Coordinates of C-alpha atoms in Angstrom, one line a residue:
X1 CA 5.2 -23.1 -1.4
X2 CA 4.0 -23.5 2.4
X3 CA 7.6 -23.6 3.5
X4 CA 8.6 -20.2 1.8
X5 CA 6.1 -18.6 4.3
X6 CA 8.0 -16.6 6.0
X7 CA 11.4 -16.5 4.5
X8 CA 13.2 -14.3 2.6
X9 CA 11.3 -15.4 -0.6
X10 CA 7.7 -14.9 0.8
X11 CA 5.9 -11.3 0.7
X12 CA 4.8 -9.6 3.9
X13 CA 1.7 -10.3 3.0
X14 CA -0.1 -13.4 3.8
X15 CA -2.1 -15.9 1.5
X16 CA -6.0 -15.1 1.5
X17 CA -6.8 -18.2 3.1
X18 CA -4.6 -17.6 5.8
X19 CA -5.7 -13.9 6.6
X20 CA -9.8 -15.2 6.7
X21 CA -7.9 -17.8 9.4
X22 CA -6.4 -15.0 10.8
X23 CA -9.5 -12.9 11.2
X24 CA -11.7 -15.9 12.6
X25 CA -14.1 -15.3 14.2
X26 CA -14.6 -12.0 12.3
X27 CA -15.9 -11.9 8.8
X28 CA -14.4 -10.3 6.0
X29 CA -11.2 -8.6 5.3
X30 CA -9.5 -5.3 5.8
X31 CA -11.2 -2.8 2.9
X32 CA -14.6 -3.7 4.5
X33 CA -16.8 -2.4 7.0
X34 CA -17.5 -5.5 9.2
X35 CA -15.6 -6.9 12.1
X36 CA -12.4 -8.6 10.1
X37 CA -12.0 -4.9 8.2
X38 CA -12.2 -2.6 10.9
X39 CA -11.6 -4.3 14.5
X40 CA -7.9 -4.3 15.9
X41 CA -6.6 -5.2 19.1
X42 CA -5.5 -2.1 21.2
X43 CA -2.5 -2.5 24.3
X44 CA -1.9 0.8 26.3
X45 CA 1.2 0.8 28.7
X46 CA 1.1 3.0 31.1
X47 CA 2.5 2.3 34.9
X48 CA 2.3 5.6 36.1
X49 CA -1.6 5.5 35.8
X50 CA -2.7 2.5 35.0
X51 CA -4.3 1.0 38.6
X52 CA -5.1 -2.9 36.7
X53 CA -2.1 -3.9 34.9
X54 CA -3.3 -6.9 32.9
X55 CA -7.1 -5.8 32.8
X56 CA -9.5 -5.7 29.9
X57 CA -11.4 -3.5 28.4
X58 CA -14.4 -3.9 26.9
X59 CA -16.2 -0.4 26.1
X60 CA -16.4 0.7 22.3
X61 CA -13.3 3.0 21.0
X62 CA -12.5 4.3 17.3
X63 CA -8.8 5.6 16.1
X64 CA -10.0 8.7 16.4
X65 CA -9.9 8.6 20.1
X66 CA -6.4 7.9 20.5
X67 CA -5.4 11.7 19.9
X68 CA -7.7 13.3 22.5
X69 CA -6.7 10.3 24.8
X70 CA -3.0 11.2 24.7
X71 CA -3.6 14.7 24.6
X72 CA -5.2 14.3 28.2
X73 CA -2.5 12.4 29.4
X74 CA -0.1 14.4 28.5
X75 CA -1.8 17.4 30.1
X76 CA -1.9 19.1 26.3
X77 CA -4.3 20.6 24.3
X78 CA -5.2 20.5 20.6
X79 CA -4.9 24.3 19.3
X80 CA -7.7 25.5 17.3
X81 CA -5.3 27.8 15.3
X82 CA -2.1 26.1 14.2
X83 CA 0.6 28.5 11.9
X84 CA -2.6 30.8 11.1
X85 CA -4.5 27.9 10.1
X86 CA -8.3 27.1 11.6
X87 CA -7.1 23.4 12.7
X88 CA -10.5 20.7 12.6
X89 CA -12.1 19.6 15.7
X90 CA -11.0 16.7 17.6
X91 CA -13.4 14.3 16.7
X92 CA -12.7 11.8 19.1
X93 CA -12.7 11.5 23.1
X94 CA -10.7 10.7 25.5
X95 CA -10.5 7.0 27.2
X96 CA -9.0 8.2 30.0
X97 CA -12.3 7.3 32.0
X98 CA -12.6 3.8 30.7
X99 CA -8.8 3.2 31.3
X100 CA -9.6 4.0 35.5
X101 CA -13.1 2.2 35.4
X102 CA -13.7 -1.1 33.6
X103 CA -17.3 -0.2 34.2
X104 CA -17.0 3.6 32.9
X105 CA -19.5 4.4 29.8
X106 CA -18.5 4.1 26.3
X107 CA -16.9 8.0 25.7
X108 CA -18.9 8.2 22.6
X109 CA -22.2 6.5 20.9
X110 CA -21.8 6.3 17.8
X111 CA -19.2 5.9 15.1
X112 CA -20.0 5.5 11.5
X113 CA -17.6 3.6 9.3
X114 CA -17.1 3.8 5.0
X115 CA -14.6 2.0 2.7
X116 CA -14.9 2.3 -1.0
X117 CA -18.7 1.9 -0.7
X118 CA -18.8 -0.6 1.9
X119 CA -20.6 1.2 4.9
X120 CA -21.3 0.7 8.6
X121 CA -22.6 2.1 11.6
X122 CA -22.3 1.4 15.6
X123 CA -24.5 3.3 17.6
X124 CA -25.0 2.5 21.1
X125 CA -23.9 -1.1 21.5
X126 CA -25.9 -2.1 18.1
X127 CA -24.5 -1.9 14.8
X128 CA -25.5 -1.8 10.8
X129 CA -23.4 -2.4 8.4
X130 CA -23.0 -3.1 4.4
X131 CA -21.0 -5.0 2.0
X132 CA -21.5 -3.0 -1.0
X133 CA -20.8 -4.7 -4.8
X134 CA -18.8 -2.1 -7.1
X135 CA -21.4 -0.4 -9.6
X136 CA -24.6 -1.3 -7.6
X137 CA -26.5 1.6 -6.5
X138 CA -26.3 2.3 -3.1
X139 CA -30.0 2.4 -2.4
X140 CA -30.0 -1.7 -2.9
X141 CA -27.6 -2.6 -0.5
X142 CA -28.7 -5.0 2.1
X143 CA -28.1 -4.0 5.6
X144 CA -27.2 -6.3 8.6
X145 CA -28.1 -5.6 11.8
X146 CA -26.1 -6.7 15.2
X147 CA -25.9 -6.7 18.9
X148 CA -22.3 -6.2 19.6
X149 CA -22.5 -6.0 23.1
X150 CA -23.6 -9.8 23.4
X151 CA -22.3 -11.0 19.5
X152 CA -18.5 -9.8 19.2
X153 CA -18.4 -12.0 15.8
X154 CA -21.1 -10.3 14.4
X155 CA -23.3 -14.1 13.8
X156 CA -26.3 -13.3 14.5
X157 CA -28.5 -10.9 12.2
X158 CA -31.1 -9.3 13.4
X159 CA -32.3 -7.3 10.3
X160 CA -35.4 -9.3 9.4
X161 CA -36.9 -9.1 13.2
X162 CA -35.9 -5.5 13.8
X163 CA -36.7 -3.7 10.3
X164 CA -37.3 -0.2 12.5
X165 CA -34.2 -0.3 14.1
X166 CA -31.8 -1.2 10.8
X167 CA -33.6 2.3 9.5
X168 CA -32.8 3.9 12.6
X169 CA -29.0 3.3 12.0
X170 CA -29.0 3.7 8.2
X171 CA -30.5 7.2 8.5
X172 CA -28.5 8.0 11.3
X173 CA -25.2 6.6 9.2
X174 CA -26.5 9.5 5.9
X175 CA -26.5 11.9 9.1
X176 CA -23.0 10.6 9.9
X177 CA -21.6 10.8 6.6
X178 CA -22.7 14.2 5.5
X179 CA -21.5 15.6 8.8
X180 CA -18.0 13.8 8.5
X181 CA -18.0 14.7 5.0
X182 CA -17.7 11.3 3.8
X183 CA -20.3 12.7 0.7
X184 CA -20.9 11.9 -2.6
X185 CA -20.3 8.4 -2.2
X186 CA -17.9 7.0 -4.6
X187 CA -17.3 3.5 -5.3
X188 CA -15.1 3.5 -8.5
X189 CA -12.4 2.0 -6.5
X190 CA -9.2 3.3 -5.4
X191 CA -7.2 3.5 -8.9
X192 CA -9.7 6.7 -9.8
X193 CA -7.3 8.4 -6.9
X194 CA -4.1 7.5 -8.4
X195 CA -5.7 8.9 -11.7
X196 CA -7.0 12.5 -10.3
X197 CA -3.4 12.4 -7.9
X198 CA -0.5 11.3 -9.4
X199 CA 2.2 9.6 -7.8
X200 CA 4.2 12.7 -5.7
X201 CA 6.8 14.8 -8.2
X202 CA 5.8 12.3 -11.0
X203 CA 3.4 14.8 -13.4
X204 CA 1.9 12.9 -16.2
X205 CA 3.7 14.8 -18.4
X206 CA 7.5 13.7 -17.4
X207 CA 9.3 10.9 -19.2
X208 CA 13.1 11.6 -18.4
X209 CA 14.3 11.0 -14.4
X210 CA 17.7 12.4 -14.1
X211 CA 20.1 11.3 -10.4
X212 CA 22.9 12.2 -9.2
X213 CA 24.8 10.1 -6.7
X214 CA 25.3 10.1 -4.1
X215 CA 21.4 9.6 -4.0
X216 CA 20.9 6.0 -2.9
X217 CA 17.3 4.8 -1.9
X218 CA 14.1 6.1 -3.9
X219 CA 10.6 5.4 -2.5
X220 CA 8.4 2.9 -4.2
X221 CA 5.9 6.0 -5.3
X222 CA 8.7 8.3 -6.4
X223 CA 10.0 5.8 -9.1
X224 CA 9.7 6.0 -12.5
X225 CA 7.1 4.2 -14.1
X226 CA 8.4 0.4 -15.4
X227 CA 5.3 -0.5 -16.3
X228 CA 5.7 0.6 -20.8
X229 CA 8.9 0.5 -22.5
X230 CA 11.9 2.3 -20.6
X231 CA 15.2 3.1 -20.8
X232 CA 17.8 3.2 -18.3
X233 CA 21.6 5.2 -18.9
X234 CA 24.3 4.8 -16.5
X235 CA 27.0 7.1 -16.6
X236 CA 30.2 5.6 -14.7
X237 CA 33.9 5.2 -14.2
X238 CA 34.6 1.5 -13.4
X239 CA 37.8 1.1 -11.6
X240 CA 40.8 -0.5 -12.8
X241 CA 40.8 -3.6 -11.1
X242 CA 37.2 -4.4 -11.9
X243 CA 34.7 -5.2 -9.0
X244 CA 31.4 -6.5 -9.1
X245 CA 28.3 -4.8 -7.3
X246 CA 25.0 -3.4 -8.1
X247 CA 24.2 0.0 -10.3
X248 CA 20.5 0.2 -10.0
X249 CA 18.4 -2.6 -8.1
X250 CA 14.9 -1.9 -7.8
X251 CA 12.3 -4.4 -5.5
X252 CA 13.5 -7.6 -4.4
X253 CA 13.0 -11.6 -4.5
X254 CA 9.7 -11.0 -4.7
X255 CA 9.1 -9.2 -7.9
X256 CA 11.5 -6.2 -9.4
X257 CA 14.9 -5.7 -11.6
X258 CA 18.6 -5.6 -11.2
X259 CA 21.4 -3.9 -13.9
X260 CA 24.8 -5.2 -12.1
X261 CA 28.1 -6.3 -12.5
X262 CA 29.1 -9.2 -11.6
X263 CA 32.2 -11.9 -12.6
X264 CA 33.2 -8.9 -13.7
X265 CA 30.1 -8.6 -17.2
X266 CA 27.3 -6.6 -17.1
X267 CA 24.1 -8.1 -16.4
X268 CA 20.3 -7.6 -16.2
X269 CA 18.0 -9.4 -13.9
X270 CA 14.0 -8.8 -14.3
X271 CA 11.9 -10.9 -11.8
X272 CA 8.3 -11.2 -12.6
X273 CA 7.5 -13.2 -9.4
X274 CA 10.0 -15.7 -9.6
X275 CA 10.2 -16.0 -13.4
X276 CA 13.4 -14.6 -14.0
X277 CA 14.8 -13.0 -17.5
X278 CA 18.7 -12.5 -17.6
X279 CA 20.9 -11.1 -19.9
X280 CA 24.3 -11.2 -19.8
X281 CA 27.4 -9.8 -21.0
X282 CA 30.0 -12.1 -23.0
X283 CA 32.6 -10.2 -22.2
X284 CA 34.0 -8.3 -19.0
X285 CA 33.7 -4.8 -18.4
X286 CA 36.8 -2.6 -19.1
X287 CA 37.8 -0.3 -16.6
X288 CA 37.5 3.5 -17.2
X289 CA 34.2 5.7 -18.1
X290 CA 31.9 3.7 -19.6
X291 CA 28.7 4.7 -20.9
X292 CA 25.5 1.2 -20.5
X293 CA 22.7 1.8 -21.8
X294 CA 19.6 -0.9 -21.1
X295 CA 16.5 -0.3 -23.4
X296 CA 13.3 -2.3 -22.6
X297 CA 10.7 -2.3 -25.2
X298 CA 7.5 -3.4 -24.4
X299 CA 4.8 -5.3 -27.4
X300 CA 1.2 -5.6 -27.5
X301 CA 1.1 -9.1 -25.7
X302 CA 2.8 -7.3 -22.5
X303 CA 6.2 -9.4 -23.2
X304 CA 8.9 -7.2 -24.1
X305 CA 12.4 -7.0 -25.6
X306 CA 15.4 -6.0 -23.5
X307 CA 19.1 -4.8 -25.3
X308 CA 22.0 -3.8 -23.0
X309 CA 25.1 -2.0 -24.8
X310 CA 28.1 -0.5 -23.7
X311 CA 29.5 2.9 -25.0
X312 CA 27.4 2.1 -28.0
X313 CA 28.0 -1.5 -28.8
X314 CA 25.3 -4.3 -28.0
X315 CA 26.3 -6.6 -25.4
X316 CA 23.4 -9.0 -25.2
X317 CA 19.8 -9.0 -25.3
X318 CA 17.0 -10.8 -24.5
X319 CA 13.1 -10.8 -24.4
X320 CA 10.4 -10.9 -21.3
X321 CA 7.7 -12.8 -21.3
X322 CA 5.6 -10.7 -18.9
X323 CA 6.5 -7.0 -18.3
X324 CA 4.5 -6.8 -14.9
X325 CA 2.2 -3.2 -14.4
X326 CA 3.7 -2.6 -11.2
X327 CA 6.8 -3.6 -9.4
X328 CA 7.8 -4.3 -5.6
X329 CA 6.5 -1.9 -3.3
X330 CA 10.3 -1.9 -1.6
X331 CA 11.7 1.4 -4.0
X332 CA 14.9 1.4 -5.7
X333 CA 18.4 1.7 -4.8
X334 CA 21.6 3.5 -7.1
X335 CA 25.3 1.2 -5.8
X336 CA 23.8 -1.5 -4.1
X337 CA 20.9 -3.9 -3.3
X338 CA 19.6 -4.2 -0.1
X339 CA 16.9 -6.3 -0.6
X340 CA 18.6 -9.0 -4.0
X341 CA 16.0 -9.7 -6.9
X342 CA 17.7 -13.0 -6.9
X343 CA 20.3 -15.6 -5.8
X344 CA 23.0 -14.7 -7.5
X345 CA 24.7 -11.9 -5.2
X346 CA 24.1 -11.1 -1.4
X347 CA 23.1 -7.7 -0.1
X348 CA 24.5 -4.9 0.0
X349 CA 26.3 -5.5 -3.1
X350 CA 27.8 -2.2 -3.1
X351 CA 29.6 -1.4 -6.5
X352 CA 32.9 -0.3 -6.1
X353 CA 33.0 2.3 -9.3
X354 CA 31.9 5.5 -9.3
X355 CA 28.5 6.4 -10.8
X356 CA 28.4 10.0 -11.9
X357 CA 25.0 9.7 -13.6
X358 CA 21.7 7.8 -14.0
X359 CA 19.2 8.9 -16.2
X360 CA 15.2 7.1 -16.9
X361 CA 13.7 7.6 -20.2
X362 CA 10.4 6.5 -20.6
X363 CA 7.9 5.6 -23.4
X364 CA 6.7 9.2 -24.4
X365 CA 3.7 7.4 -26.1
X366 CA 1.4 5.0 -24.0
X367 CA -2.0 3.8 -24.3
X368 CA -5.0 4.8 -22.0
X369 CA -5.4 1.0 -21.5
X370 CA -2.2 1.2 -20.1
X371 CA -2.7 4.0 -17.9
X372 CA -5.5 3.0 -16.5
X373 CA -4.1 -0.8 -16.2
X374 CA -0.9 1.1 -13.9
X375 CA -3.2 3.2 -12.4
X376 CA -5.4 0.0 -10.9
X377 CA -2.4 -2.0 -10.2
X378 CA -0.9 0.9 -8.3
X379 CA -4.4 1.1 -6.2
X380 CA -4.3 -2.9 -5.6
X381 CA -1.0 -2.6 -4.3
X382 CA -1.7 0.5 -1.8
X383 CA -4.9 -1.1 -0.6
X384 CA -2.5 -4.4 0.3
X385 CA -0.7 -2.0 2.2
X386 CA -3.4 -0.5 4.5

């Protein structure tokens, strides 16, 4: 599928194999500690100060000097008290220096770096750094050891011929981390947070979503969970000349689910990346309050069974093969589909009826396996995101 890349049918995401061609020279990927995870370009525009339009700058900077840099520029402080609250100390400084002088000193010396175990530190033009394997203990991780004032790409490893200075850094880096408060290292992976913090107003507890239009868009980690057997009611007065348009449309081409109207019969779209289940109405719509009702019942082997009804009376149904853990990270929309789960209708697909009510039951009963199976999908997708 090298043509879809993209187009409206690709994800924002690139392939693996183009993102380590997209890193080169740098090894690794974002989530890690050496050069491909951590180093990004930086372009500051500035006319009014700036003396070298054009120029480069080489001296080592961190994120956390962006703040103290603008705050400079902008002649502004950082309060230590903000609404009665003890505010942090900037951590950073400023590169106000280094953007005058191509020759100014770095502003800091060191920086240390962690990502779910994976750990480095740069300390005056050198730098260690880790790849750590889930479940090891921390104490075995090989360390690496490079000159990145003369090796950008981080080639050349000088741990074996410079044992002293690789235990320089690594204590230094323990120093780092307890100071930052990056301690007790923790290396379960990111779907322990979605576990200990739930997604926000979504307690583990709640199985029924209630909206009202006119909401329209919900954010990916405000919607209900689709990933055990659901239920979706739609409560709405379809207008006496029919119309076709969307009721609830949730991700996109990519991966998500549609409940629509269109040729004038209910119908249900689930995309599982491409593989897409419909069910269909045989018969149009009347006009008037209606009352559809789409029940999704998920089986052992992850496929599940989908019924859609009308005031009561079964329209059509239809099974899934694959009920996917999580959906599209794009949210959800109530009247129309910005982003279409498939070919058959073009955004916005507004639906000309009136909905007075949508209401999400889920599964009151799930399995931990299931939980925790959400829970790591959830954590894959926000770690795509970062």
């Amino acid at each position: 599928r090298l043509d879809d890349i993209g187009g409206p049918n690709s994800h924002s995401n690139i392939p693996w194999g183009w993102a380590q061609a997209g890193n080169t020279p740098l090894k690794w990927y974002k989530q890690n500690t050496h050069g491909g995870g951590v180093r990004d370009p930086l372009i500051v525009h500035h006319p009014a100060r700036l003396r070298q339009p054009g120029g480069f700058r080489r001296q080592f900077c961190h994120v956390i000097d962006l703040a103290p840099t603008i705050l400079e520029v902008a002649g502004a402080r950082a309060p230590e008290v903000f609404a009665g609250v003890p505010q942090m100390p900037v951590h950073g400084k400023s590169l106000v220096p280094a953007l005058h002088d191509e020759h100014a000193p770095a502003a800091r010396d060191t920086q240390y770096f962690e990502m779910l175990g994976h750990r480095g530190l740069w300390h005056a033009g050198w730098k260690a750094v880790t790849k750590h394997r889930p479940g090891a203990p921390f104490d075995e991780d090989r360390w690496e050891l490079y000159h990145l004032e003369s090796d950008f790409s981080e080639s050349v490893d000088h741990s074996a011929d410079q044992p002293d200075r690789v235990k320089q850094l690594v204590d230094l880096w323990w120093h780092e981390a307890e100071r930052n408060g990056v301690l007790p290292l923790d290396d379960r992976g990111a779907a322990l947070l979605f576990r200990a913090a739930p997604r926000p107003g979504l307690p583990t507890s709640r199985s029924r979503f209630v909206y009202y239009p006119p909401v329209s868009h919900i954010v990916s980690d405000a919607c209900p969970s689709a990933a055990r057997s659901f239920a979706i009611t739609v409560e709405l007065e379809h207008p006496a000349g029919g119309g076709d348009g969307a009721l609830i449309a949730r991700g996109n081409g990519n991966s998500g689910f549609a409940l629509y109207v269109k040729d004038g019969r209910v119908e249900f779209d689930y995309n599982a990346f491409h593989e897409h289940t419909r069910v269909v109405a045989a018969r149009a719509l009347p006009p008037g309050r209606r009352r559809i009702e789409l029940r999704v019942k998920r089986a052992e082997d992850k496929s599940a069974e989908v019924d859609l009804s009308c005031d009561g009376e079964t329209l059509a149904s239809g099974r899934i093969p694959r009920l996917l853990v999580i959906l599209s990270s794009t949210g959800m929309d109530f009247g129309r589909s910005p982003a279409p789960v498939n070919g058959a209708y073009a955004a916005p697909f507004a639906y000309p009826g009136r909905l007075e009510r949508v209401v999400f039951d889920l599964a009151e009963k799930d399995t931990a396996g299931d939980r925790t199976a959400e829970a790591e999908a959830k954590a894959r997708a926000a770690m795509s995101r970062q």
